[in-house]
mmCIF file of C-alpha atoms in Angstrom:
data_model
loop_
_atom_site.group_PDB
_atom_site.id
_atom_site.type_symbol
_atom_site.label_atom_id
_atom_site.label_comp_id
_atom_site.label_asym_id
_atom_site.label_seq_id
_atom_site.Cartn_x
_atom_site.Cartn_y
_atom_site.Cartn_z
ATOM 1 C CA MET A 1 53.574 73.342 91.816
ATOM 2 C CA GLY A 2 52.904 69.927 93.299
ATOM 3 C CA PHE A 3 50.356 67.149 93.620
ATOM 4 C CA SER A 4 49.322 64.819 96.405
ATOM 5 C CA ALA A 5 50.152 61.140 96.283
ATOM 6 C CA ASP A 6 46.428 60.366 96.563
ATOM 7 C CA TRP A 7 45.599 62.356 93.413
ATOM 8 C CA LEU A 8 48.486 60.815 91.485
ATOM 9 C CA ARG A 9 47.349 57.327 92.508
ATOM 10 C CA LEU A 10 43.762 58.095 91.518
ATOM 11 C CA ARG A 11 44.615 59.360 88.038
ATOM 12 C CA GLU A 12 47.252 56.767 87.143
ATOM 13 C CA PRO A 13 44.900 54.127 85.632
ATOM 14 C CA ALA A 14 43.325 56.773 83.374
ATOM 15 C CA ASP A 15 46.778 58.016 82.401
ATOM 16 C CA ARG A 16 47.985 54.533 81.549
ATOM 17 C CA ALA A 17 44.924 53.746 79.454
ATOM 18 C CA ALA A 18 45.261 57.063 77.599
ATOM 19 C CA ARG A 19 48.946 56.880 76.622
ATOM 20 C CA ASP A 20 49.652 56.250 72.966
ATOM 21 C CA PRO A 21 51.330 52.821 72.967
ATOM 22 C CA ASP A 22 53.270 53.331 69.747
ATOM 23 C CA LEU A 23 54.997 56.503 70.942
ATOM 24 C CA LEU A 24 55.850 54.868 74.267
ATOM 25 C CA ALA A 25 57.388 51.860 72.492
ATOM 26 C CA ARG A 26 59.352 54.095 70.125
ATOM 27 C CA ALA A 27 60.644 56.037 73.132
ATOM 28 C CA ALA A 28 61.823 52.852 74.851
ATOM 29 C CA ARG A 29 63.687 51.792 71.723
ATOM 30 C CA CYS A 30 65.775 54.992 71.895
ATOM 31 C CA LEU A 31 67.786 53.511 74.745
ATOM 32 C CA SER A 32 71.080 51.704 74.332
ATOM 33 C CA GLU A 33 72.389 49.096 76.748
ATOM 34 C CA GLY A 34 73.153 50.579 80.161
ATOM 35 C CA GLN A 35 71.641 53.990 79.527
ATOM 36 C CA VAL A 36 69.405 55.700 82.077
ATOM 37 C CA VAL A 37 65.936 57.195 81.690
ATOM 38 C CA LEU A 38 65.663 60.583 83.383
ATOM 39 C CA ASP A 39 62.040 61.190 84.412
ATOM 40 C CA LEU A 40 61.314 64.866 85.048
ATOM 41 C CA GLY A 41 58.704 65.596 87.698
ATOM 42 C CA SER A 42 58.539 61.883 88.333
ATOM 43 C CA GLY A 43 56.157 61.972 91.280
ATOM 44 C CA THR A 44 55.515 58.434 92.499
ATOM 45 C CA GLY A 45 56.983 56.779 89.380
ATOM 46 C CA SER A 46 53.916 56.506 87.161
ATOM 47 C CA THR A 47 55.932 56.895 83.948
ATOM 48 C CA ALA A 48 58.181 53.997 84.895
ATOM 49 C CA ARG A 49 55.179 51.839 85.779
ATOM 50 C CA ALA A 50 53.613 52.667 82.396
ATOM 51 C CA PHE A 51 56.761 51.487 80.600
ATOM 52 C CA ALA A 52 56.867 48.333 82.722
ATOM 53 C CA ALA A 53 53.207 47.600 81.987
ATOM 54 C CA GLN A 54 53.997 47.660 78.264
ATOM 55 C CA GLY A 55 56.852 45.180 78.688
ATOM 56 C CA PHE A 56 59.766 47.585 79.200
ATOM 57 C CA ASP A 57 60.441 46.529 82.771
ATOM 58 C CA GLY A 58 64.219 46.265 82.682
ATOM 59 C CA LEU A 59 64.992 49.965 82.279
ATOM 60 C CA ARG A 60 67.267 51.967 84.540
ATOM 61 C CA TRP A 61 65.515 55.019 85.999
ATOM 62 C CA ARG A 62 66.598 58.315 87.504
ATOM 63 C CA PHE A 63 63.649 60.065 89.145
ATOM 64 C CA LEU A 64 63.794 63.855 89.531
ATOM 65 C CA ASP A 65 61.186 65.665 91.615
ATOM 66 C CA ASN A 66 61.008 68.467 94.164
ATOM 67 C CA ASP A 67 58.959 66.366 96.620
ATOM 68 C CA PRO A 68 60.992 63.842 98.655
ATOM 69 C CA ALA A 69 57.830 62.127 99.912
ATOM 70 C CA LEU A 70 56.751 61.290 96.351
ATOM 71 C CA LEU A 71 60.259 60.095 95.521
ATOM 72 C CA ASP A 72 60.143 57.759 98.538
ATOM 73 C CA ILE A 73 56.990 56.158 97.124
ATOM 74 C CA ALA A 74 58.613 55.832 93.689
ATOM 75 C CA GLN A 75 61.631 54.067 95.127
ATOM 76 C CA GLN A 76 59.434 51.519 96.900
ATOM 77 C CA ASP A 77 58.367 50.241 93.452
ATOM 78 C CA PHE A 78 61.792 50.784 91.875
ATOM 79 C CA PRO A 79 64.407 50.200 94.597
ATOM 80 C CA ALA A 80 67.261 50.247 92.079
ATOM 81 C CA ALA A 81 66.307 53.658 90.711
ATOM 82 C CA GLU A 82 68.293 56.784 91.449
ATOM 83 C CA VAL A 83 66.261 59.495 93.134
ATOM 84 C CA VAL A 84 67.164 63.162 92.881
ATOM 85 C CA THR A 85 65.418 65.902 94.810
ATOM 86 C CA GLY A 86 65.859 68.956 92.643
ATOM 87 C CA ASP A 87 64.418 72.074 91.100
ATOM 88 C CA LEU A 88 62.945 71.502 87.662
ATOM 89 C CA ALA A 89 63.267 75.197 86.910
ATOM 90 C CA ASP A 90 67.063 74.878 86.661
ATOM 91 C CA ILE A 91 67.509 73.378 83.184
ATOM 92 C CA ASP A 92 71.310 73.674 83.356
ATOM 93 C CA ALA A 93 71.362 71.503 86.491
ATOM 94 C CA LEU A 94 69.442 68.561 85.013
ATOM 95 C CA PRO A 95 71.456 65.388 85.723
ATOM 96 C CA LEU A 96 71.986 64.128 82.171
ATOM 97 C CA ASN A 97 75.089 62.013 82.790
ATOM 98 C CA GLY A 98 74.543 58.516 81.422
ATOM 99 C CA VAL A 99 71.047 59.380 80.200
ATOM 100 C CA GLY A 100 69.686 57.994 76.918
ATOM 101 C CA LEU A 101 66.084 59.233 77.164
ATOM 102 C CA VAL A 102 64.313 62.056 79.002
ATOM 103 C CA THR A 103 60.680 61.532 79.952
ATOM 104 C CA ALA A 104 57.901 63.541 81.576
ATOM 105 C CA SER A 105 54.216 62.931 82.211
ATOM 106 C CA ALA A 106 51.546 65.594 82.736
ATOM 107 C CA LEU A 107 54.298 68.197 83.048
ATOM 108 C CA LEU A 108 54.696 70.320 79.906
ATOM 109 C CA ASP A 109 51.287 71.975 80.332
ATOM 110 C CA LEU A 110 52.417 73.303 83.723
ATOM 111 C CA MET A 111 55.575 74.901 82.361
ATOM 112 C CA PRO A 112 56.194 78.261 80.652
ATOM 113 C CA ARG A 113 57.308 78.635 77.047
ATOM 114 C CA ASP A 114 60.823 79.784 78.042
ATOM 115 C CA TRP A 115 61.345 76.629 80.106
ATOM 116 C CA ILE A 116 60.413 74.341 77.224
ATOM 117 C CA ALA A 117 62.580 76.374 74.851
ATOM 118 C CA ALA A 118 65.543 76.052 77.215
ATOM 119 C CA LEU A 119 64.918 72.322 77.592
ATOM 120 C CA ALA A 120 64.897 71.940 73.813
ATOM 121 C CA VAL A 121 68.286 73.690 73.552
ATOM 122 C CA ARG A 122 69.782 71.562 76.360
ATOM 123 C CA LEU A 123 68.508 68.308 74.866
ATOM 124 C CA ARG A 124 69.712 69.259 71.388
ATOM 125 C CA ALA A 125 73.197 69.920 72.764
ATOM 126 C CA ALA A 126 73.151 66.530 74.509
ATOM 127 C CA GLN A 127 71.518 64.791 71.506
ATOM 128 C CA LEU A 128 68.835 63.306 73.755
ATOM 129 C CA PRO A 129 65.267 62.326 72.817
ATOM 130 C CA LEU A 130 62.260 63.509 74.809
ATOM 131 C CA TYR A 131 59.084 61.537 75.507
ATOM 132 C CA ALA A 132 56.513 63.828 77.131
ATOM 133 C CA ALA A 133 53.056 62.329 77.637
ATOM 134 C CA LEU A 134 49.661 63.516 78.805
ATOM 135 C CA SER A 135 49.814 67.262 78.237
ATOM 136 C CA TYR A 136 46.283 68.672 78.573
ATOM 137 C CA ASP A 137 45.159 70.005 75.173
ATOM 138 C CA GLY A 138 42.193 72.233 76.084
ATOM 139 C CA HIS A 139 39.382 69.947 74.936
ATOM 140 C CA MET A 140 36.645 68.537 77.159
ATOM 141 C CA ARG A 141 33.614 66.585 76.031
ATOM 142 C CA TRP A 142 30.837 65.663 78.443
ATOM 143 C CA SER A 143 27.869 63.369 77.994
ATOM 144 C CA PRO A 144 25.166 64.296 78.676
ATOM 145 C CA GLN A 145 26.047 67.861 77.752
ATOM 146 C CA THR A 146 24.898 70.852 79.792
ATOM 147 C CA PRO A 147 24.678 74.526 78.784
ATOM 148 C CA GLY A 148 27.529 75.391 81.155
ATOM 149 C CA ASP A 149 30.137 73.050 79.692
ATOM 150 C CA ALA A 150 31.633 75.475 77.167
ATOM 151 C CA ALA A 151 32.029 78.300 79.675
ATOM 152 C CA VAL A 152 33.642 75.988 82.208
ATOM 153 C CA THR A 153 36.122 74.741 79.614
ATOM 154 C CA THR A 154 37.004 78.296 78.572
ATOM 155 C CA HIS A 155 37.602 79.438 82.150
ATOM 156 C CA PHE A 156 39.459 76.262 83.097
ATOM 157 C CA ASN A 157 41.786 76.778 80.137
ATOM 158 C CA THR A 158 42.415 80.339 81.273
ATOM 159 C CA HIS A 159 43.306 79.018 84.710
ATOM 160 C CA GLN A 160 45.657 76.443 83.187
ATOM 161 C CA ARG A 161 47.624 79.257 81.559
ATOM 162 C CA GLY A 162 48.320 80.849 84.944
ATOM 163 C CA ASP A 163 51.621 80.841 86.816
ATOM 164 C CA LYS A 164 52.293 77.429 88.380
ATOM 165 C CA GLY A 165 55.407 78.629 90.152
ATOM 166 C CA ILE A 166 57.978 79.520 87.472
ATOM 167 C CA GLY A 167 56.009 81.681 85.055
ATOM 168 C CA ALA A 168 52.834 81.638 82.997
ATOM 169 C CA ALA A 169 52.144 78.042 81.965
ATOM 170 C CA LEU A 170 51.449 77.032 78.380
ATOM 171 C CA GLY A 171 48.454 75.042 79.581
ATOM 172 C CA PRO A 172 46.423 73.682 76.655
ATOM 173 C CA ASP A 173 48.953 75.043 74.144
ATOM 174 C CA ALA A 174 51.797 72.947 75.565
ATOM 175 C CA GLY A 175 51.771 70.052 73.115
ATOM 176 C CA THR A 176 51.708 72.082 69.928
ATOM 177 C CA GLU A 177 54.071 74.760 71.231
ATOM 178 C CA ALA A 178 56.559 72.187 72.516
ATOM 179 C CA ALA A 179 56.479 70.517 69.097
ATOM 180 C CA ARG A 180 57.204 73.871 67.453
ATOM 181 C CA LEU A 181 60.058 74.735 69.812
ATOM 182 C CA LEU A 182 61.659 71.304 69.525
ATOM 183 C CA GLY A 183 61.229 71.334 65.756
ATOM 184 C CA ALA A 184 63.020 74.695 65.619
ATOM 185 C CA GLU A 185 65.992 72.979 67.282
ATOM 186 C CA GLY A 186 66.058 70.290 64.605
ATOM 187 C CA PHE A 187 64.138 67.565 66.424
ATOM 188 C CA GLU A 188 61.840 65.215 64.530
ATOM 189 C CA VAL A 189 58.592 65.478 66.501
ATOM 190 C CA ALA A 190 55.638 63.099 66.570
ATOM 191 C CA LEU A 191 52.373 63.891 68.361
ATOM 192 C CA ALA A 192 49.509 61.570 69.289
ATOM 193 C CA ASP A 193 46.190 62.095 71.026
ATOM 194 C CA SER A 194 45.923 60.509 74.469
ATOM 195 C CA PRO A 195 42.521 61.468 75.889
ATOM 196 C CA TRP A 196 41.197 60.416 79.242
ATOM 197 C CA ARG A 197 37.881 58.584 78.852
ATOM 198 C CA ILE A 198 36.086 58.477 82.181
ATOM 199 C CA GLY A 199 32.760 56.812 82.794
ATOM 200 C CA PRO A 200 30.390 56.025 85.661
ATOM 201 C CA ASP A 201 32.604 53.124 86.761
ATOM 202 C CA GLN A 202 35.380 55.580 87.738
ATOM 203 C CA THR A 203 33.383 57.509 90.303
ATOM 204 C CA ALA A 204 36.222 58.572 92.588
ATOM 205 C CA LEU A 205 38.327 60.015 89.769
ATOM 206 C CA HIS A 206 35.260 61.540 88.118
ATOM 207 C CA LEU A 207 34.232 63.344 91.308
ATOM 208 C CA GLU A 208 37.731 64.685 91.951
ATOM 209 C CA LEU A 209 38.008 65.808 88.340
ATOM 210 C CA ILE A 210 34.685 67.666 88.453
ATOM 211 C CA ALA A 211 35.630 69.336 91.724
ATOM 212 C CA GLY A 212 39.045 70.407 90.434
ATOM 213 C CA ILE A 213 37.711 71.747 87.143
ATOM 214 C CA GLY A 214 34.916 73.624 88.884
ATOM 215 C CA THR A 215 37.284 75.187 91.427
ATOM 216 C CA ALA A 216 39.699 76.294 88.706
ATOM 217 C CA ALA A 217 36.876 77.768 86.608
ATOM 218 C CA ALA A 218 35.624 79.690 89.657
ATOM 219 C CA GLU A 219 39.118 81.017 90.376
ATOM 220 C CA ALA A 220 39.239 82.188 86.745
ATOM 221 C CA GLY A 221 36.081 84.235 87.318
ATOM 222 C CA LEU A 222 33.155 82.006 86.297
ATOM 223 C CA ALA A 223 30.275 82.845 88.611
ATOM 224 C CA SER A 224 28.262 79.773 87.639
ATOM 225 C CA ALA A 225 31.063 77.273 88.327
ATOM 226 C CA ALA A 226 29.544 76.020 91.588
ATOM 227 C CA ASP A 227 26.202 75.349 89.884
ATOM 228 C CA TRP A 228 27.981 73.440 87.112
ATOM 229 C CA THR A 229 29.871 71.368 89.669
ATOM 230 C CA ALA A 230 26.693 70.517 91.561
ATOM 231 C CA ALA A 231 24.857 69.517 88.375
ATOM 232 C CA ARG A 232 27.744 67.340 87.198
ATOM 233 C CA ARG A 233 28.011 65.636 90.587
ATOM 234 C CA ALA A 234 24.266 64.939 90.581
ATOM 235 C CA SER A 235 24.501 63.152 87.229
ATOM 236 C CA ILE A 236 27.658 61.194 87.996
ATOM 237 C CA SER A 237 25.958 57.799 87.649
ATOM 238 C CA ARG A 238 25.272 58.399 83.940
ATOM 239 C CA SER A 239 28.012 60.843 83.014
ATOM 240 C CA GLN A 240 30.888 60.332 80.579
ATOM 241 C CA ALA A 241 33.889 62.626 80.205
ATOM 242 C CA GLU A 242 36.612 62.847 77.595
ATOM 243 C CA ILE A 243 39.516 65.089 78.581
ATOM 244 C CA GLY A 244 41.977 65.697 75.773
ATOM 245 C CA HIS A 245 45.721 65.155 76.151
ATOM 246 C CA THR A 246 48.685 65.011 73.805
ATOM 247 C CA ASP A 247 51.711 62.694 73.829
ATOM 248 C CA LEU A 248 54.959 63.854 72.223
ATOM 249 C CA LEU A 249 58.141 62.109 71.116
ATOM 250 C CA ALA A 250 61.015 64.298 69.910
ATOM 251 C CA LEU A 251 64.087 62.704 68.359
ATOM 252 C CA PRO A 252 67.270 64.722 67.875
ATOM 253 C CA PRO A 253 68.752 65.094 64.392
ATOM 254 C CA GLY A 254 70.048 61.796 63.033
ATOM 255 C CA ARG A 255 67.931 59.592 65.326
ATOM 256 C CA THR A 256 65.089 57.406 64.043
#
């Protein structure tokens, strides 16, 4: 499980535009003076940049990722941040000392149900809130539509539920299932839609997205995936895409 710095850089503007601003602001207000934000699967620091872009630029960050090269990029933008190269699979080893908020972006949909359940238990014990943004929710809308869109979405969603390295991922079920698991631990959970909206002016991202979706659909057994990809690429100058995501904020009992 990992992503290139180029892909993370390409998707970041769409991620930032998609985030629900109210949930992000509520998450930032969970912090008390001097507390640290622990960003799980931090990559190049996109979550921290999203908070800074909304005016929360004085936060203390601890970035946790399994890719030292991505952490090096993150620390260039946030030289005061702590960087931790670690294994996300080990919930018990998460460095929660001094933390007031745990964040993650585009992560929950890659993780298995047991991992999210264990995270919920650990965060409940530590009485820590979780802000987890941009979990893919299984919905795609294309304009103009083509007859192959529904089949591609179905097969892509199947692919998203595959093993990403630590067990079968929740994929498009991640937002709702995480809300259920956190709620079972007593958290107050709020969800908000955060769809990508991609148009002809975002050609580079649009092309990479089409290629990635088509490849995943083919790997999930869709014989017509290559034809769909070619048709979508041919119409890129007039194509619009909406890719559904979910943002989540979970507050432990007694927090508002």
